[in-house]
mmCIF file of C-alpha atoms and ligand atoms in Angstrom:
data_model
loop_
_atom_site.group_PDB
_atom_site.id
_atom_site.type_symbol
_atom_site.label_atom_id
_atom_site.label_comp_id
_atom_site.label_asym_id
_atom_site.label_seq_id
_atom_site.Cartn_x
_atom_site.Cartn_y
_atom_site.Cartn_z
ATOM 1 C CA MET A 294 15.884 37.812 -26.546
ATOM 2 C CA LEU A 295 16.982 36.797 -23.035
ATOM 3 C CA LYS A 296 14.618 33.831 -22.809
ATOM 4 C CA ASN A 297 16.009 32.266 -25.977
ATOM 5 C CA ARG A 298 19.551 32.964 -24.846
ATOM 6 C CA ILE A 299 18.856 31.122 -21.563
ATOM 7 C CA LYS A 300 17.262 28.233 -23.469
ATOM 8 C CA SER A 301 20.266 27.836 -25.726
ATOM 9 C CA LEU A 302 22.713 28.042 -22.803
ATOM 10 C CA ALA A 303 20.720 25.413 -20.892
ATOM 11 C CA GLN A 304 20.930 23.195 -23.950
ATOM 12 C CA GLU A 305 24.632 23.901 -24.373
ATOM 13 C CA PHE A 306 25.399 23.072 -20.711
ATOM 14 C CA LYS A 307 23.046 20.073 -20.557
ATOM 15 C CA THR A 308 25.797 17.457 -20.815
ATOM 16 C CA GLU A 309 27.743 19.086 -18.006
ATOM 17 C CA ILE A 310 24.661 19.448 -15.793
ATOM 18 C CA ILE A 311 23.889 15.759 -16.307
ATOM 19 C CA SER A 312 27.461 14.786 -15.511
ATOM 20 C CA ASN A 313 27.373 16.917 -12.330
ATOM 21 C CA ARG A 314 24.127 15.224 -11.331
ATOM 22 C CA ARG A 315 25.664 11.798 -11.920
ATOM 23 C CA HIS A 316 28.724 12.686 -9.844
ATOM 24 C CA LEU A 317 26.502 13.881 -6.989
ATOM 25 C CA HIS A 318 24.252 10.836 -7.318
ATOM 26 C CA ALA A 319 27.204 8.456 -7.103
ATOM 27 C CA HIS A 320 28.640 10.291 -4.063
ATOM 28 C CA PRO A 321 25.666 10.995 -1.776
ATOM 29 C CA GLU A 322 26.121 12.310 1.749
ATOM 30 C CA LEU A 323 23.649 12.285 4.627
ATOM 31 C CA SER A 324 22.080 15.406 6.120
ATOM 32 C CA PHE A 325 24.604 17.821 7.662
ATOM 33 C CA GLN A 326 27.501 15.685 6.418
ATOM 34 C CA GLU A 327 27.645 17.235 2.924
ATOM 35 C CA HIS A 328 31.384 18.059 3.143
ATOM 36 C CA ASN A 329 32.478 16.572 -0.188
ATOM 37 C CA THR A 330 29.306 17.768 -1.873
ATOM 38 C CA ALA A 331 29.957 21.336 -0.714
ATOM 39 C CA ALA A 332 33.591 21.137 -1.864
ATOM 40 C CA PHE A 333 32.406 19.837 -5.256
ATOM 41 C CA VAL A 334 29.908 22.709 -5.595
ATOM 42 C CA GLU A 335 32.590 25.268 -4.724
ATOM 43 C CA ALA A 336 35.053 23.757 -7.217
ATOM 44 C CA GLN A 337 32.437 23.820 -9.991
ATOM 45 C CA LEU A 338 31.530 27.441 -9.247
ATOM 46 C CA GLN A 339 35.192 28.421 -9.303
ATOM 47 C CA SER A 340 35.625 26.669 -12.641
ATOM 48 C CA TYR A 341 32.850 28.942 -13.989
ATOM 49 C CA GLY A 342 34.806 31.987 -12.807
ATOM 50 C CA ILE A 343 32.430 32.641 -9.890
ATOM 51 C CA SER A 344 34.264 33.743 -6.752
ATOM 52 C CA GLU A 345 31.663 35.554 -4.649
ATOM 53 C CA MET A 346 30.595 32.760 -2.320
ATOM 54 C CA GLU A 347 30.492 32.079 1.378
ATOM 55 C CA ARG A 348 29.984 29.061 3.632
ATOM 56 C CA LYS A 349 26.943 29.099 5.910
ATOM 57 C CA ALA A 350 25.860 26.534 8.498
ATOM 58 C CA GLU A 351 29.077 24.607 7.876
ATOM 59 C CA THR A 352 28.180 22.724 4.693
ATOM 60 C CA GLY A 353 25.910 25.335 3.105
ATOM 61 C CA ILE A 354 27.066 27.768 0.424
ATOM 62 C CA VAL A 355 25.626 31.121 -0.574
ATOM 63 C CA VAL A 356 26.618 32.655 -3.911
ATOM 64 C CA LEU A 357 25.934 36.083 -5.371
ATOM 65 C CA ILE A 358 25.629 36.543 -9.134
ATOM 66 C CA LYS A 359 25.571 40.275 -9.693
ATOM 67 C CA GLY A 360 24.124 41.805 -12.825
ATOM 68 C CA LYS A 361 24.260 45.470 -13.745
ATOM 69 C CA ASN A 362 23.034 47.792 -10.984
ATOM 70 C CA PRO A 363 23.324 44.921 -8.446
ATOM 71 C CA ASP A 364 21.680 46.779 -5.560
ATOM 72 C CA LYS A 365 18.434 47.283 -7.458
ATOM 73 C CA LYS A 366 16.810 44.026 -6.325
ATOM 74 C CA THR A 367 17.828 40.590 -5.083
ATOM 75 C CA VAL A 368 16.063 37.296 -5.715
ATOM 76 C CA ALA A 369 17.109 34.030 -4.051
ATOM 77 C CA LEU A 370 17.098 30.518 -5.536
ATOM 78 C CA ARG A 371 17.453 27.481 -3.324
ATOM 79 C CA GLY A 372 18.764 23.954 -3.874
ATOM 80 C CA ASP A 373 19.201 21.286 -1.193
ATOM 81 C CA MET A 374 22.161 18.893 -1.190
ATOM 82 C CA ASP A 375 21.591 16.025 1.279
ATOM 83 C CA ALA A 376 20.804 12.354 0.618
ATOM 84 C CA LEU A 377 18.859 9.678 2.514
ATOM 85 C CA PRO A 378 19.789 6.515 4.463
ATOM 86 C CA ILE A 379 18.515 4.124 1.757
ATOM 87 C CA VAL A 380 20.320 1.291 -0.068
ATOM 88 C CA GLU A 381 20.084 2.094 -3.798
ATOM 89 C CA GLN A 382 18.591 -0.670 -5.935
ATOM 90 C CA ASN A 383 19.028 0.958 -9.336
ATOM 91 C CA ASP A 384 21.420 -0.710 -11.736
ATOM 92 C CA VAL A 385 22.859 2.414 -13.351
ATOM 93 C CA PRO A 386 26.429 3.585 -14.069
ATOM 94 C CA TYR A 387 25.994 6.420 -11.553
ATOM 95 C CA LYS A 388 24.702 4.173 -8.736
ATOM 96 C CA SER A 389 25.642 5.310 -5.207
ATOM 97 C CA ILE A 390 29.106 4.131 -4.186
ATOM 98 C CA HIS A 391 28.346 4.951 -0.537
ATOM 99 C CA PRO A 392 26.626 1.881 0.939
ATOM 100 C CA GLY A 393 23.304 2.688 2.545
ATOM 101 C CA VAL A 394 23.221 6.291 1.338
ATOM 102 C CA MET A 395 21.221 7.385 -1.694
ATOM 103 C CA HIS A 396 19.962 10.507 -3.421
ATOM 104 C CA ALA A 397 16.416 9.182 -3.289
ATOM 105 C CA CYS A 398 14.731 12.587 -2.998
ATOM 106 C CA GLY A 399 16.363 14.170 -6.049
ATOM 107 C CA HIS A 400 18.496 16.654 -4.136
ATOM 108 C CA ASP A 401 21.326 15.737 -6.546
ATOM 109 C CA VAL A 402 19.041 17.065 -9.286
ATOM 110 C CA HIS A 403 18.354 20.274 -7.369
ATOM 111 C CA THR A 404 22.072 20.868 -6.709
ATOM 112 C CA ALA A 405 23.106 20.123 -10.298
ATOM 113 C CA SER A 406 20.319 22.359 -11.617
ATOM 114 C CA LEU A 407 21.383 25.229 -9.376
ATOM 115 C CA LEU A 408 24.975 24.823 -10.557
ATOM 116 C CA GLY A 409 23.598 25.037 -14.102
ATOM 117 C CA VAL A 410 21.724 28.219 -13.158
ATOM 118 C CA ALA A 411 24.980 29.671 -11.787
ATOM 119 C CA LYS A 412 26.789 28.956 -15.028
ATOM 120 C CA ILE A 413 23.983 30.326 -17.208
ATOM 121 C CA LEU A 414 23.501 33.548 -15.206
ATOM 122 C CA ASN A 415 27.233 34.150 -14.953
ATOM 123 C CA GLU A 416 27.410 34.087 -18.772
ATOM 124 C CA ILE A 417 24.713 36.735 -19.158
ATOM 125 C CA LYS A 418 25.293 38.921 -16.098
ATOM 126 C CA ASP A 419 25.754 41.982 -18.298
ATOM 127 C CA GLN A 420 22.225 41.439 -19.612
ATOM 128 C CA PHE A 421 20.165 41.770 -16.423
ATOM 129 C CA GLU A 422 19.811 44.186 -13.510
ATOM 130 C CA GLY A 423 19.969 43.126 -9.875
ATOM 131 C CA THR A 424 21.472 40.225 -7.970
ATOM 132 C CA VAL A 425 20.625 36.530 -7.858
ATOM 133 C CA LYS A 426 21.481 34.843 -4.577
ATOM 134 C CA LEU A 427 22.003 31.107 -4.907
ATOM 135 C CA ILE A 428 21.501 29.079 -1.740
ATOM 136 C CA PHE A 429 22.962 25.572 -1.640
ATOM 137 C CA GLN A 430 21.628 24.292 1.678
ATOM 138 C CA PRO A 431 22.409 21.225 3.789
ATOM 139 C CA GLY A 432 20.117 18.930 5.744
ATOM 140 C CA GLU A 433 16.636 19.255 4.267
ATOM 141 C CA GLU A 434 15.714 15.727 5.364
ATOM 142 C CA LEU A 435 16.525 16.061 9.055
ATOM 143 C CA ILE A 436 15.021 18.146 11.880
ATOM 144 C CA PRO A 437 15.807 21.027 12.578
ATOM 145 C CA GLY A 438 16.235 21.438 8.799
ATOM 146 C CA GLY A 439 19.167 23.056 7.022
ATOM 147 C CA ALA A 440 16.949 25.969 5.988
ATOM 148 C CA SER A 441 16.422 27.018 9.604
ATOM 149 C CA LEU A 442 20.193 26.886 10.243
ATOM 150 C CA MET A 443 20.966 28.865 7.074
ATOM 151 C CA ILE A 444 18.462 31.535 8.167
ATOM 152 C CA LYS A 445 20.050 31.656 11.638
ATOM 153 C CA ASP A 446 23.364 32.127 9.834
ATOM 154 C CA LYS A 447 21.841 35.186 8.095
ATOM 155 C CA VAL A 448 21.455 33.786 4.587
ATOM 156 C CA LEU A 449 18.457 36.073 4.031
ATOM 157 C CA GLU A 450 20.398 39.210 4.917
ATOM 158 C CA ASN A 451 22.960 41.375 3.186
ATOM 159 C CA PRO A 452 21.477 41.609 0.639
ATOM 160 C CA LYS A 453 17.935 40.669 1.657
ATOM 161 C CA PRO A 454 16.085 38.946 -1.197
ATOM 162 C CA SER A 455 12.595 40.170 -2.082
ATOM 163 C CA GLY A 456 11.589 36.576 -2.674
ATOM 164 C CA ILE A 457 12.863 33.025 -2.899
ATOM 165 C CA ILE A 458 12.186 30.303 -5.450
ATOM 166 C CA GLY A 459 12.805 26.587 -4.928
ATOM 167 C CA GLN A 460 12.169 23.569 -7.112
ATOM 168 C CA HIS A 461 11.676 19.905 -6.255
ATOM 169 C CA VAL A 462 11.526 16.837 -8.474
ATOM 170 C CA MET A 463 8.089 15.227 -8.814
ATOM 171 C CA PRO A 464 7.986 11.675 -10.185
ATOM 172 C CA LEU A 465 4.205 11.923 -10.608
ATOM 173 C CA ILE A 466 4.646 14.610 -13.279
ATOM 174 C CA PRO A 467 5.964 13.628 -16.740
ATOM 175 C CA VAL A 468 9.334 15.038 -17.761
ATOM 176 C CA GLY A 469 8.920 18.269 -19.714
ATOM 177 C CA LYS A 470 6.220 19.577 -17.390
ATOM 178 C CA VAL A 471 6.278 21.564 -14.150
ATOM 179 C CA GLY A 472 3.655 22.281 -11.487
ATOM 180 C CA PHE A 473 2.727 25.308 -9.374
ATOM 181 C CA ARG A 474 0.333 26.066 -6.547
ATOM 182 C CA LYS A 475 -0.508 29.458 -5.085
ATOM 183 C CA GLY A 476 -1.129 29.729 -1.338
ATOM 184 C CA MET A 477 -1.174 26.754 1.031
ATOM 185 C CA TYR A 478 0.833 23.975 -0.474
ATOM 186 C CA MET A 479 2.591 21.654 1.984
ATOM 187 C CA ALA A 480 1.935 20.575 5.563
ATOM 188 C CA SER A 481 3.616 21.070 8.879
ATOM 189 C CA ALA A 482 4.851 17.747 10.222
ATOM 190 C CA ASP A 483 5.270 16.836 13.878
ATOM 191 C CA GLU A 484 6.497 13.534 15.197
ATOM 192 C CA LEU A 485 4.603 12.001 18.130
ATOM 193 C CA TYR A 486 6.309 9.750 20.655
ATOM 194 C CA ILE A 487 3.927 8.355 23.263
ATOM 195 C CA THR A 488 4.884 6.069 26.142
ATOM 196 C CA VAL A 489 1.952 4.547 28.021
ATOM 197 C CA LYS A 490 2.923 3.299 31.462
ATOM 198 C CA GLY A 491 0.976 0.754 33.489
ATOM 199 C CA LYS A 492 1.823 -2.239 35.623
ATOM 200 C CA GLY A 493 2.606 -5.502 33.862
ATOM 201 C CA GLY A 494 2.306 -9.086 34.970
ATOM 202 C CA HIS A 495 0.549 -12.390 34.223
ATOM 203 C CA GLY A 496 -2.147 -12.132 31.595
ATOM 204 C CA ALA A 497 -4.383 -14.403 33.667
ATOM 205 C CA MET A 498 -4.487 -12.002 36.614
ATOM 206 C CA PRO A 499 -5.898 -8.728 35.270
ATOM 207 C CA GLU A 500 -7.069 -7.663 38.739
ATOM 208 C CA THR A 501 -3.428 -7.141 39.761
ATOM 209 C CA LEU A 502 -2.439 -5.161 36.649
ATOM 210 C CA VAL A 503 -2.767 -1.780 34.997
ATOM 211 C CA ASP A 504 -2.850 -2.899 31.361
ATOM 212 C CA PRO A 505 -0.942 -0.411 29.146
ATOM 213 C CA VAL A 506 -1.954 -2.356 25.999
ATOM 214 C CA LEU A 507 -5.627 -1.644 26.608
ATOM 215 C CA ILE A 508 -4.867 1.971 27.527
ATOM 216 C CA ALA A 509 -2.881 2.397 24.286
ATOM 217 C CA ALA A 510 -5.717 0.893 22.254
ATOM 218 C CA HIS A 511 -8.264 3.325 23.755
ATOM 219 C CA MET A 512 -5.839 6.181 23.255
ATOM 220 C CA ILE A 513 -5.353 5.547 19.535
ATOM 221 C CA VAL A 514 -9.097 5.366 18.979
ATOM 222 C CA ALA A 515 -9.835 8.441 21.114
ATOM 223 C CA LEU A 516 -7.126 10.538 19.441
ATOM 224 C CA GLN A 517 -8.964 10.176 16.116
ATOM 225 C CA GLN A 518 -11.390 12.811 17.382
ATOM 226 C CA VAL A 519 -8.676 15.473 17.143
ATOM 227 C CA VAL A 520 -9.060 15.395 13.356
ATOM 228 C CA SER A 521 -12.729 14.322 13.115
ATOM 229 C CA ARG A 522 -14.181 16.555 15.892
ATOM 230 C CA ASN A 523 -11.686 19.268 16.884
ATOM 231 C CA ALA A 524 -10.234 20.278 13.494
ATOM 232 C CA SER A 525 -12.128 22.580 11.210
ATOM 233 C CA PRO A 526 -13.278 20.701 8.106
ATOM 234 C CA LYS A 527 -11.818 23.594 6.134
ATOM 235 C CA THR A 528 -8.272 22.919 7.329
ATOM 236 C CA PRO A 529 -6.563 19.764 6.075
ATOM 237 C CA SER A 530 -5.207 17.724 9.011
ATOM 238 C CA VAL A 531 -3.937 14.197 9.297
ATOM 239 C CA LEU A 532 -3.057 12.135 12.364
ATOM 240 C CA SER A 533 -1.550 8.702 11.734
ATOM 241 C CA PHE A 534 0.060 6.154 14.018
ATOM 242 C CA GLY A 535 2.557 3.900 12.275
ATOM 243 C CA ARG A 536 4.219 2.110 15.141
ATOM 244 C CA ILE A 537 2.949 0.498 18.313
ATOM 245 C CA GLU A 538 5.231 -1.568 20.473
ATOM 246 C CA ALA A 539 4.009 -3.773 23.333
ATOM 247 C CA LEU A 540 6.716 -6.263 24.159
ATOM 248 C CA GLY A 541 4.581 -8.764 26.040
ATOM 249 C CA ALA A 542 3.406 -12.226 24.980
ATOM 250 C CA THR A 543 0.152 -14.221 24.865
ATOM 251 C CA ASN A 544 0.207 -14.425 28.653
ATOM 252 C CA ILE A 545 2.449 -11.477 29.569
ATOM 253 C CA ILE A 546 1.237 -7.910 29.947
ATOM 254 C CA PRO A 547 4.189 -5.499 29.583
ATOM 255 C CA ASN A 548 4.816 -2.527 31.867
ATOM 256 C CA GLU A 549 4.678 -0.037 29.026
ATOM 257 C CA VAL A 550 3.627 0.456 25.433
ATOM 258 C CA LYS A 551 5.258 2.834 22.944
ATOM 259 C CA ILE A 552 3.332 4.495 20.125
ATOM 260 C CA GLN A 553 4.727 6.629 17.297
ATOM 261 C CA GLY A 554 2.813 8.786 14.906
ATOM 262 C CA THR A 555 2.730 11.907 12.774
ATOM 263 C CA PHE A 556 0.503 14.973 12.877
ATOM 264 C CA ARG A 557 0.283 17.230 9.831
ATOM 265 C CA THR A 558 -1.732 20.291 9.027
ATOM 266 C CA LEU A 559 -1.751 23.603 7.157
ATOM 267 C CA ASP A 560 -2.453 26.156 9.874
ATOM 268 C CA GLU A 561 0.021 27.201 12.559
ATOM 269 C CA ALA A 562 -2.566 28.318 15.151
ATOM 270 C CA TRP A 563 -4.548 25.082 14.794
ATOM 271 C CA ARG A 564 -1.310 23.097 14.890
ATOM 272 C CA ALA A 565 -0.457 24.459 18.360
ATOM 273 C CA LYS A 566 -4.024 23.895 19.576
ATOM 274 C CA ALA A 567 -4.027 20.317 18.268
ATOM 275 C CA HIS A 568 -0.862 19.515 20.217
ATOM 276 C CA GLY A 569 -2.690 20.581 23.396
ATOM 277 C CA HIS A 570 -5.802 18.509 22.535
ATOM 278 C CA MET A 571 -3.729 15.387 21.917
ATOM 279 C CA VAL A 572 -1.824 15.608 25.185
ATOM 280 C CA LYS A 573 -5.032 16.302 27.126
ATOM 281 C CA ILE A 574 -6.950 13.383 25.620
ATOM 282 C CA ALA A 575 -4.059 10.958 26.090
ATOM 283 C CA THR A 576 -3.457 12.047 29.690
ATOM 284 C CA GLY A 577 -7.165 11.812 30.547
ATOM 285 C CA ILE A 578 -7.451 8.285 29.199
ATOM 286 C CA ALA A 579 -4.253 7.052 30.850
ATOM 287 C CA GLU A 580 -5.180 8.492 34.224
ATOM 288 C CA GLY A 581 -8.804 7.378 33.991
ATOM 289 C CA MET A 582 -7.566 3.823 33.510
ATOM 290 C CA GLY A 583 -4.983 3.976 36.298
ATOM 291 C CA GLY A 584 -1.835 4.504 34.237
ATOM 292 C CA THR A 585 0.262 7.441 33.111
ATOM 293 C CA VAL A 586 1.563 8.731 29.801
ATOM 294 C CA ASP A 587 4.605 10.572 28.479
ATOM 295 C CA PHE A 588 3.516 12.421 25.353
ATOM 296 C CA GLU A 589 6.316 14.016 23.371
ATOM 297 C CA VAL A 590 5.525 16.195 20.358
ATOM 298 C CA ARG A 591 8.746 16.627 18.394
ATOM 299 C CA LYS A 592 8.033 19.674 16.271
ATOM 300 C CA GLY A 593 9.025 19.441 12.620
ATOM 301 C CA TYR A 594 8.821 21.951 9.794
ATOM 302 C CA PRO A 595 6.084 24.565 9.606
ATOM 303 C CA PHE A 596 3.511 24.487 6.808
ATOM 304 C CA LEU A 597 4.508 25.874 3.433
ATOM 305 C CA LYS A 598 2.590 28.749 1.919
ATOM 306 C CA ASN A 599 3.487 29.951 -1.548
ATOM 307 C CA SER A 600 3.119 33.685 -2.048
ATOM 308 C CA PRO A 601 0.159 34.054 -4.455
ATOM 309 C CA GLU A 602 1.770 37.080 -6.142
ATOM 310 C CA LEU A 603 5.279 35.675 -6.588
ATOM 311 C CA THR A 604 3.912 32.254 -7.569
ATOM 312 C CA GLY A 605 1.498 33.846 -10.032
ATOM 313 C CA ARG A 606 4.365 35.699 -11.719
ATOM 314 C CA ALA A 607 6.550 32.577 -11.738
ATOM 315 C CA GLN A 608 3.776 30.420 -13.193
ATOM 316 C CA LYS A 609 3.198 32.970 -15.951
ATOM 317 C CA ALA A 610 6.911 33.053 -16.698
ATOM 318 C CA ALA A 611 6.980 29.242 -16.788
ATOM 319 C CA ILE A 612 4.097 29.226 -19.305
ATOM 320 C CA ASP A 613 6.087 31.689 -21.359
ATOM 321 C CA TYR A 614 9.136 29.404 -21.204
ATOM 322 C CA LEU A 615 7.539 25.942 -21.567
ATOM 323 C CA GLY A 616 4.117 26.570 -23.091
ATOM 324 C CA GLU A 617 0.721 26.452 -21.391
ATOM 325 C CA GLU A 618 0.305 22.676 -21.886
ATOM 326 C CA ASN A 619 3.458 21.998 -19.841
ATOM 327 C CA VAL A 620 2.565 24.010 -16.746
ATOM 328 C CA LEU A 621 0.195 22.276 -14.332
ATOM 329 C CA ASP A 622 -1.769 23.363 -11.266
ATOM 330 C CA LEU A 623 -0.831 21.285 -8.238
ATOM 331 C CA ASP A 624 -2.999 19.979 -5.421
ATOM 332 C CA ILE A 625 -2.133 20.298 -1.716
ATOM 333 C CA TRP A 626 0.625 17.880 -0.729
ATOM 334 C CA MET A 627 0.654 16.673 2.908
ATOM 335 C CA ALA A 628 4.417 16.034 2.991
ATOM 336 C CA ALA A 629 6.662 18.628 4.657
ATOM 337 C CA GLU A 630 9.613 20.674 3.359
ATOM 338 C CA ASP A 631 12.024 22.899 5.218
ATOM 339 C CA PHE A 632 11.715 25.458 2.375
ATOM 340 C CA SER A 633 8.749 26.552 4.532
ATOM 341 C CA TYR A 634 11.178 28.316 6.901
ATOM 342 C CA TYR A 635 12.168 30.700 4.101
ATOM 343 C CA THR A 636 8.510 31.362 3.264
ATOM 344 C CA GLN A 637 7.909 32.444 6.856
ATOM 345 C CA GLU A 638 10.524 35.192 6.380
ATOM 346 C CA ILE A 639 10.010 36.349 2.787
ATOM 347 C CA ASP A 640 7.751 35.648 -0.217
ATOM 348 C CA GLY A 641 8.380 32.200 -1.613
ATOM 349 C CA CYS A 642 7.482 29.962 -4.530
ATOM 350 C CA PHE A 643 8.135 26.231 -4.316
ATOM 351 C CA TYR A 644 7.332 24.478 -7.581
ATOM 352 C CA ARG A 645 7.652 20.967 -8.987
ATOM 353 C CA LEU A 646 9.864 19.689 -11.773
ATOM 354 C CA GLY A 647 8.440 16.713 -13.684
ATOM 355 C CA THR A 648 10.859 13.768 -13.880
ATOM 356 C CA ARG A 649 8.614 10.806 -14.821
ATOM 357 C CA ASN A 650 9.023 8.756 -17.978
ATOM 358 C CA GLU A 651 6.834 5.652 -18.140
ATOM 359 C CA ALA A 652 8.313 4.531 -21.478
ATOM 360 C CA LYS A 653 11.717 4.316 -19.815
ATOM 361 C CA GLY A 654 10.264 2.728 -16.656
ATOM 362 C CA ILE A 655 11.074 5.792 -14.548
ATOM 363 C CA VAL A 656 8.087 5.809 -12.218
ATOM 364 C CA SER A 657 9.355 5.173 -8.655
ATOM 365 C CA GLY A 658 8.434 7.610 -5.931
ATOM 366 C CA VAL A 659 10.849 9.720 -3.903
ATOM 367 C CA HIS A 660 12.277 8.050 -0.774
ATOM 368 C CA THR A 661 12.236 4.612 -2.469
ATOM 369 C CA PRO A 662 15.345 2.525 -3.364
ATOM 370 C CA THR A 663 14.471 2.598 -7.084
ATOM 371 C CA PHE A 664 13.855 6.331 -7.414
ATOM 372 C CA ASP A 665 15.467 7.836 -10.518
ATOM 373 C CA ILE A 666 14.703 10.620 -12.987
ATOM 374 C CA ASP A 667 14.570 11.184 -16.707
ATOM 375 C CA GLU A 668 17.683 13.341 -17.008
ATOM 376 C CA ASN A 669 16.082 15.449 -19.730
ATOM 377 C CA ALA A 670 14.476 17.218 -16.760
ATOM 378 C CA LEU A 671 17.833 18.806 -15.917
ATOM 379 C CA GLU A 672 17.855 21.139 -18.913
ATOM 380 C CA ILE A 673 14.506 22.532 -17.723
ATOM 381 C CA GLY A 674 15.606 22.411 -14.081
ATOM 382 C CA ALA A 675 18.458 24.801 -14.812
ATOM 383 C CA GLY A 676 17.058 26.896 -17.670
ATOM 384 C CA LEU A 677 13.611 27.511 -16.222
ATOM 385 C CA MET A 678 14.978 28.430 -12.810
ATOM 386 C CA ALA A 679 17.389 30.955 -14.347
ATOM 387 C CA TRP A 680 14.500 32.419 -16.358
ATOM 388 C CA LEU A 681 12.224 32.619 -13.288
ATOM 389 C CA ALA A 682 14.931 34.491 -11.357
ATOM 390 C CA LEU A 683 15.459 37.084 -14.101
ATOM 391 C CA ASN A 684 11.725 37.450 -14.647
ATOM 392 C CA GLU A 685 11.328 38.174 -10.928
ATOM 393 C CA LEU A 686 14.234 40.663 -10.927
ATOM 394 C CA ALA A 687 12.549 42.524 -13.782
ATOM 395 C CA SER A 688 9.071 42.528 -12.182
HETATM 396 ZN ZN1 ZN B 279 12.802 13.957 0.855
HETATM 397 ZN ZN1 ZN B 280 13.365 16.507 -0.980
#
């Protein structure tokens, strides 16, 4: 039976998948600088006897694993390869040797898993029909997102996949388990850069000033109404300001104040409308108080919607592979992911791979300097993904 064959191959290749993950973890590269990572991936694929691969978006790689009757159907699997500008604080043999760069979002895990999938599927390519397209993408962590560049470089064409599946580590989920969610899953994320301009001077002479500190304070309060009064209660939205910079002193009012924030939601039409509301409110307040405002909305990734059909099939296949008790239903997650660009083009399923192990002290969140995984997750990361791809090809 194919499922058992995949399970035993995943077990057989586990040591190699772990060693690949450790190599990648020790040699992280920042977004769009994944040159050595891409060369490593290519060398591994070649060592498996896989030659059908192509560079996309400079440091991205697309690979075709063709079964029998390869034109019948194509399914894509995606792994991201970039690391983050974080100083690693783990004391492990595979600690980052690149100062200030760390695989703190588990993209080393995703890349190593996808390499494992390549090796597994290549071994059994005479046992399935159709083609599996493996996408190793750069730059998930940085706008405009490697996914958007890969799509521009025609990664979803020739052959066009009927659907795409991606996995991401989740340190909230215990190792051995995975999580799925049909429909709306992750948020769009836009960065807000606001500069409030007034007229500074001595704090004791307010009649000669236009105080940008006071304008900024009113603005932050007033902008709360975008979520509380303008957004539909049925659509999750969040507006947060995390930085406010007024470089005055007890007795000095500065000329300008800078504010930075993030706006996230799960509806593209509302997202565009909200941008308009924010600019209008901020402009009205600034002008009403005698100042001006520059309001820049730097658009990030769109919201991520999992195809209910594809995700339903994948979740069923995961239950078949791991058992019902190891497949969880996920809640909405207000972080953003550039996998969403693929889901705007074709059906997608983005699921979570459990990596937590409290007994071993592996509990840190992604994007923290102590993030790590229980490496037993890698056998599932590779095996399950291979199984999901073949299940989808056969559906
Ligand atoms: Zn991340
Ligand atoms: Zn990530």
